[in-house]
C-alpha atoms as a printed R data frame, in Angstrom:
    type eleno elety resid chain resno       x       y       z
1   ATOM     1    CA   MET     A     1 -51.856 -16.110 -12.601
2   ATOM     2    CA   LEU     A     2 -53.799 -13.377 -14.241
3   ATOM     3    CA   MET     A     3 -51.615 -10.716 -15.870
4   ATOM     4    CA   PRO     A     4 -51.871  -8.741 -19.085
5   ATOM     5    CA   LYS     A     5 -50.368 -10.319 -22.093
6   ATOM     6    CA   ARG     A     6 -48.326  -6.982 -22.888
7   ATOM     7    CA   THR     A     7 -48.459  -3.307 -21.697
8   ATOM     8    CA   LYS     A     8 -47.157  -0.038 -23.020
9   ATOM     9    CA   TYR     A     9 -44.761   0.759 -20.165
10  ATOM    10    CA   ARG     A    10 -43.325  -1.879 -17.624
11  ATOM    11    CA   LYS     A    11 -43.454   0.025 -14.581
12  ATOM    12    CA   GLN     A    12 -46.682   2.111 -13.359
13  ATOM    13    CA   HIS     A    13 -46.573   4.914 -10.791
14  ATOM    14    CA   ARG     A    14 -48.882   3.698  -7.461
15  ATOM    15    CA   GLY     A    15 -51.415   6.150  -8.093
16  ATOM    16    CA   LYS     A    16 -54.408   6.651  -5.221
17  ATOM    17    CA   ASN     A    17 -57.673   4.219  -4.871
18  ATOM    18    CA   ARG     A    18 -60.185   6.613  -3.503
19  ATOM    19    CA   GLY     A    19 -63.916   6.916  -4.168
20  ATOM    20    CA   VAL     A    20 -66.716   4.518  -5.149
21  ATOM    21    CA   ALA     A    21 -67.234   2.281  -8.195
22  ATOM    22    CA   SER     A    22 -69.739   4.146 -10.537
23  ATOM    23    CA   ARG     A    23 -68.991   1.113 -13.376
24  ATOM    24    CA   GLY     A    24 -69.131  -2.710 -12.712
25  ATOM    25    CA   ASN     A    25 -71.475  -1.987  -9.610
26  ATOM    26    CA   LYS     A    26 -74.423  -4.156 -10.464
27  ATOM    27    CA   VAL     A    27 -74.868  -7.881 -11.377
28  ATOM    28    CA   SER     A    28 -74.959  -7.805 -14.876
29  ATOM    29    CA   PHE     A    29 -74.074 -11.510 -16.214
30  ATOM    30    CA   GLY     A    30 -74.958 -14.068 -13.495
31  ATOM    31    CA   GLN     A    31 -77.903 -14.250 -10.641
32  ATOM    32    CA   PHE     A    32 -75.775 -13.690  -7.578
33  ATOM    33    CA   GLY     A    33 -72.319 -11.623  -7.270
34  ATOM    34    CA   LEU     A    34 -69.783 -11.017  -4.596
35  ATOM    35    CA   MET     A    35 -69.408  -6.974  -4.164
36  ATOM    36    CA   ALA     A    36 -66.112  -5.293  -2.610
37  ATOM    37    CA   MET     A    37 -67.532  -3.120   0.216
38  ATOM    38    CA   GLU     A    38 -64.260  -1.010   0.950
39  ATOM    39    CA   ASN     A    39 -61.454   0.134  -1.770
40  ATOM    40    CA   CYS     A    40 -58.329  -2.743  -2.217
41  ATOM    41    CA   ALA     A    41 -55.777  -4.055  -4.462
42  ATOM    42    CA   LEU     A    42 -56.497  -7.727  -5.058
43  ATOM    43    CA   THR     A    43 -53.355  -9.137  -6.415
44  ATOM    44    CA   SER     A    44 -53.728 -12.070  -9.026
45  ATOM    45    CA   ARG     A    45 -52.836 -14.877  -6.453
46  ATOM    46    CA   GLN     A    46 -56.143 -13.527  -4.277
47  ATOM    47    CA   ILE     A    47 -58.171 -13.485  -7.513
48  ATOM    48    CA   GLU     A    48 -56.959 -16.912  -8.219
49  ATOM    49    CA   ALA     A    49 -57.382 -18.360  -4.717
50  ATOM    50    CA   ALA     A    50 -61.199 -16.915  -4.769
51  ATOM    51    CA   ARG     A    51 -61.594 -18.348  -8.159
52  ATOM    52    CA   LYS     A    52 -60.854 -21.683  -6.939
53  ATOM    53    CA   ALA     A    53 -63.077 -21.390  -3.840
54  ATOM    54    CA   VAL     A    54 -65.845 -20.613  -5.885
55  ATOM    55    CA   THR     A    55 -65.244 -23.449  -8.585
56  ATOM    56    CA   ARG     A    56 -65.232 -25.552  -5.770
57  ATOM    57    CA   HIS     A    57 -68.615 -25.156  -4.936
58  ATOM    58    CA   VAL     A    58 -70.151 -24.719  -8.465
59  ATOM    59    CA   LEU     A    59 -68.562 -27.883  -9.905
60  ATOM    60    CA   LYS     A    60 -70.685 -28.515 -13.379
61  ATOM    61    CA   GLY     A    61 -73.898 -27.080 -12.110
62  ATOM    62    CA   GLY     A    62 -73.193 -23.423 -12.777
63  ATOM    63    CA   LYS     A    63 -71.201 -20.718 -14.643
64  ATOM    64    CA   ILE     A    64 -68.651 -18.177 -13.177
65  ATOM    65    CA   TRP     A    65 -67.786 -14.652 -14.200
66  ATOM    66    CA   ILE     A    66 -64.590 -12.836 -12.789
67  ATOM    67    CA   ARG     A    67 -65.026  -9.259 -13.338
68  ATOM    68    CA   VAL     A    68 -61.786  -8.068 -12.061
69  ATOM    69    CA   PHE     A    69 -58.406  -8.177 -13.919
70  ATOM    70    CA   PRO     A    70 -55.027  -7.374 -12.336
71  ATOM    71    CA   ASP     A    71 -53.562  -4.822 -15.058
72  ATOM    72    CA   HIS     A    72 -51.125  -2.628 -12.524
73  ATOM    73    CA   VAL     A    73 -47.894  -3.661 -11.740
74  ATOM    74    CA   VAL     A    74 -46.266  -3.443  -8.417
75  ATOM    75    CA   THR     A    75 -42.780  -3.214  -8.238
76  ATOM    76    CA   GLN     A    76 -40.193  -4.260  -5.421
77  ATOM    77    CA   ARG     A    77 -36.306  -3.469  -4.802
78  ATOM    78    CA   PRO     A    78 -34.434  -6.478  -3.660
79  ATOM    79    CA   ALA     A    79 -33.594  -7.016   0.228
80  ATOM    80    CA   ASP     A    80 -30.316  -5.532   1.454
81  ATOM    81    CA   SER     A    81 -30.125  -2.840  -1.341
82  ATOM    82    CA   ARG     A    82 -29.167   0.864  -0.728
83  ATOM    83    CA   MET     A    83 -31.125   3.740  -1.435
84  ATOM    84    CA   GLY     A    84 -30.996   5.306  -4.677
85  ATOM    85    CA   LYS     A    85 -30.247   3.355  -7.892
86  ATOM    86    CA   GLY     A    86 -33.830   3.539  -9.502
87  ATOM    87    CA   LYS     A    87 -37.195   1.509  -9.231
88  ATOM    88    CA   GLY     A    88 -37.327  -1.760  -8.451
89  ATOM    89    CA   ALA     A    89 -38.398  -4.490 -11.135
90  ATOM    90    CA   PRO     A    90 -41.714  -5.425 -11.488
91  ATOM    91    CA   SER     A    91 -42.916  -7.923  -8.910
92  ATOM    92    CA   TYR     A    92 -46.454  -9.105  -8.928
93  ATOM    93    CA   TRP     A    93 -50.019  -7.660 -10.551
94  ATOM    94    CA   ILE     A    94 -52.699  -5.749  -8.611
95  ATOM    95    CA   ALA     A    95 -56.520  -5.306  -9.414
96  ATOM    96    CA   LYS     A    96 -57.335  -1.601  -8.131
97  ATOM    97    CA   VAL     A    97 -60.726  -2.204  -6.594
98  ATOM    98    CA   ARG     A    98 -63.021   0.491  -5.574
99  ATOM    99    CA   ALA     A    99 -66.088   0.090  -2.832
100 ATOM   100    CA   GLY     A   100 -69.023  -1.081  -4.788
101 ATOM   101    CA   LYS     A   101 -67.507  -3.337  -7.432
102 ATOM   102    CA   VAL     A   102 -69.153  -6.596  -8.235
103 ATOM   103    CA   LEU     A   103 -65.928  -9.161  -8.331
104 ATOM   104    CA   PHE     A   104 -67.556 -12.243  -9.096
105 ATOM   105    CA   GLU     A   105 -70.455 -13.410 -10.614
106 ATOM   106    CA   VAL     A   106 -72.397 -17.102 -10.639
107 ATOM   107    CA   THR     A   107 -75.534 -18.368 -12.390
108 ATOM   108    CA   GLY     A   108 -77.301 -21.706 -12.158
109 ATOM   109    CA   LEU     A   109 -76.925 -22.473  -8.934
110 ATOM   110    CA   ALA     A   110 -79.478 -22.489  -5.573
111 ATOM   111    CA   GLU     A   111 -79.152 -19.057  -3.512
112 ATOM   112    CA   ASP     A   112 -77.836 -20.712  -0.605
113 ATOM   113    CA   THR     A   113 -75.226 -22.821  -2.368
114 ATOM   114    CA   ALA     A   114 -74.245 -19.401  -4.194
115 ATOM   115    CA   GLN     A   115 -74.228 -17.622  -0.999
116 ATOM   116    CA   LYS     A   116 -71.822 -20.347   0.521
117 ATOM   117    CA   ALA     A   117 -69.407 -20.173  -2.474
118 ATOM   118    CA   MET     A   118 -69.258 -16.536  -2.302
119 ATOM   119    CA   ALA     A   119 -68.336 -16.586   1.477
120 ATOM   120    CA   SER     A   120 -65.567 -18.936   0.957
121 ATOM   121    CA   ALA     A   121 -64.298 -16.510  -2.007
122 ATOM   122    CA   GLY     A   122 -64.516 -13.801   0.524
123 ATOM   123    CA   HIS     A   123 -62.442 -15.502   2.928
124 ATOM   124    CA   LYS     A   124 -59.518 -15.241   0.335
125 ATOM   125    CA   LEU     A   125 -59.894 -11.591  -0.237
126 ATOM   126    CA   PRO     A   126 -58.237  -8.560   1.794
127 ATOM   127    CA   CYS     A   127 -61.410  -6.509   1.729
128 ATOM   128    CA   LYS     A   128 -64.783  -6.739   3.117
129 ATOM   129    CA   VAL     A   129 -67.197  -8.050   0.849
130 ATOM   130    CA   LYS     A   130 -71.150  -8.542   0.543
131 ATOM   131    CA   PHE     A   131 -73.353 -11.143  -1.185
132 ATOM   132    CA   VAL     A   132 -75.601  -9.607  -3.501
133 ATOM   133    CA   ALA     A   133 -78.363 -10.811  -6.163
134 ATOM   134    CA   ALA     A   134 -79.441  -9.467  -9.389
135 ATOM   135    CA   GLU     A   135 -82.443  -7.165  -9.588
């Protein structure tokens, strides 16, 4: 699972996830990419599941880049706990994704193979995604 080695603070505010991505919105490293079409929060488990799905198609033929990293902690209170008594313990990590952000990139594959790989990765993610190619 992806998570930061260390953070300045154990717990964070939830915050808002609005707007469109102004950075990371182009295919920079590979030939083909998977772009988020709506704002969402990707958990480290979802990113890992999508990575495995892409790796299955790539085999030894190409290279993969993961362009998102889960650096935002989500806390949860135990079930059946009463109100008050502070914020819950850190539970899992998410990556806040804005619309237009490129999530994964691949190179060294034929376009149809890359499209299948990205489609299978897209099924693992909670937001709408689109296959894009580098200009």
